[in-house]
C-alpha positions as semicolon CSV with decimal commas, in nm:
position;residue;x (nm);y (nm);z (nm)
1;X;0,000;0,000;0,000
2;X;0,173;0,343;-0,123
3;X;0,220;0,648;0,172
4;X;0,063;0,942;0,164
5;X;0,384;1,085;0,041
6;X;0,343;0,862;-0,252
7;X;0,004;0,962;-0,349
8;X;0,154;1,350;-0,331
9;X;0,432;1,302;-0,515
10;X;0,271;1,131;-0,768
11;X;0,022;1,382;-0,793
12;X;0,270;1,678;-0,792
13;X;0,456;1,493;-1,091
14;X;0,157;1,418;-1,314
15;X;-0,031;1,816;-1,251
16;X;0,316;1,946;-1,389
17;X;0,358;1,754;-1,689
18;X;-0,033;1,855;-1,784
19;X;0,121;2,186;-1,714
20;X;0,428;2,163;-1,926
21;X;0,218;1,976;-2,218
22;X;-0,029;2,322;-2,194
23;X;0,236;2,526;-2,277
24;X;0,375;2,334;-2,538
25;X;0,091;2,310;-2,712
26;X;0,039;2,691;-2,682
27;X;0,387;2,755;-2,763
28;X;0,333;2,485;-3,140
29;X;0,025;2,685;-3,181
30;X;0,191;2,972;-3,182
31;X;0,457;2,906;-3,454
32;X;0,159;2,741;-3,630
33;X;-0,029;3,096;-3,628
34;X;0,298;3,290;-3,746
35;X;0,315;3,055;-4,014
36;X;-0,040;3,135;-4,096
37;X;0,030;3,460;-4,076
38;X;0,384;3,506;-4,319
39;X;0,231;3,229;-4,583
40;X;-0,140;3,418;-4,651
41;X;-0,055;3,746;-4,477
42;X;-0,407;3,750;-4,248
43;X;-0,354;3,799;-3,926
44;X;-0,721;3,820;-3,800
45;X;-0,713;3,460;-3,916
46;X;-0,415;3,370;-3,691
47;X;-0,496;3,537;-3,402
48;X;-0,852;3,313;-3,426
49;X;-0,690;3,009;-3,499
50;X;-0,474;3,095;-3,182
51;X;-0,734;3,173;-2,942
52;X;-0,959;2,860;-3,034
53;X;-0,657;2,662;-2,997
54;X;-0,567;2,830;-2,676
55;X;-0,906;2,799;-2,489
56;X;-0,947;2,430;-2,573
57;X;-0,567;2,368;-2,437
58;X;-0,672;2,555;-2,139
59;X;-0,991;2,387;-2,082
60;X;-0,854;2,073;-2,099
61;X;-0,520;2,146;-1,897
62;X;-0,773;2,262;-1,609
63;X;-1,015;1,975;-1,619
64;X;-0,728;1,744;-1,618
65;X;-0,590;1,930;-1,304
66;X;-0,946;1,921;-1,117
67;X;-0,982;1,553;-1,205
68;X;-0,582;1,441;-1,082
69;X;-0,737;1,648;-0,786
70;X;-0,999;1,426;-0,725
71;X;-0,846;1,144;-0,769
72;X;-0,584;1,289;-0,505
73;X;-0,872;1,290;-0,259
74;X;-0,945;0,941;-0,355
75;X;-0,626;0,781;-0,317
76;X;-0,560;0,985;0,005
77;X;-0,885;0,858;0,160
78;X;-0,774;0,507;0,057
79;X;-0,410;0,574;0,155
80;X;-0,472;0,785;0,537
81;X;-0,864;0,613;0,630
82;X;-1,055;0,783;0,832
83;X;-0,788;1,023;0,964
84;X;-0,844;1,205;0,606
85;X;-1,048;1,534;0,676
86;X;-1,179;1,525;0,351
């Protein structure tokens, strides 16, 4: 059966790389959007592209977060009992 330091560490691990793949995504769509922007020359274009493309990241970055949160609680309930205050 894993600690409670376990559980946190795992936890800590897994929120940053949903973290780190946010803003790599935002940082690919934003070479993606230049591109759009040197090759046809409309920026209004780009900048959409780049703000769908950032709200979905976004969305899904912080749902993932909520949910490893969650599961946190779960595993900490499972891991600590009934001296959990959750």
């Amino acid at each position: 059966m894993p600690s409670y330091s376990d559980v946190q560490k795992a936890v800590n691990v897994e929120r940053r790389r949903v973290w780190f793949a946010w803003l790599a995504g935002n940082l690919l769509a934003l070479f993606v959007t230049s591109a759009i922007n040197v090759f046809t020359g409309l920026p209004l274009l780009a900048i959409g592209m780049f703000a769908v493309v950032f709200t979905m990241l976004t969305v899904t970055a912080y749902r993932m977060h909520s949910a490893l949160g969650r599961r946190a609680d779960r595993e900490r309930h499972a891991v600590l009992g009934d001296d959990y205050p959750g």
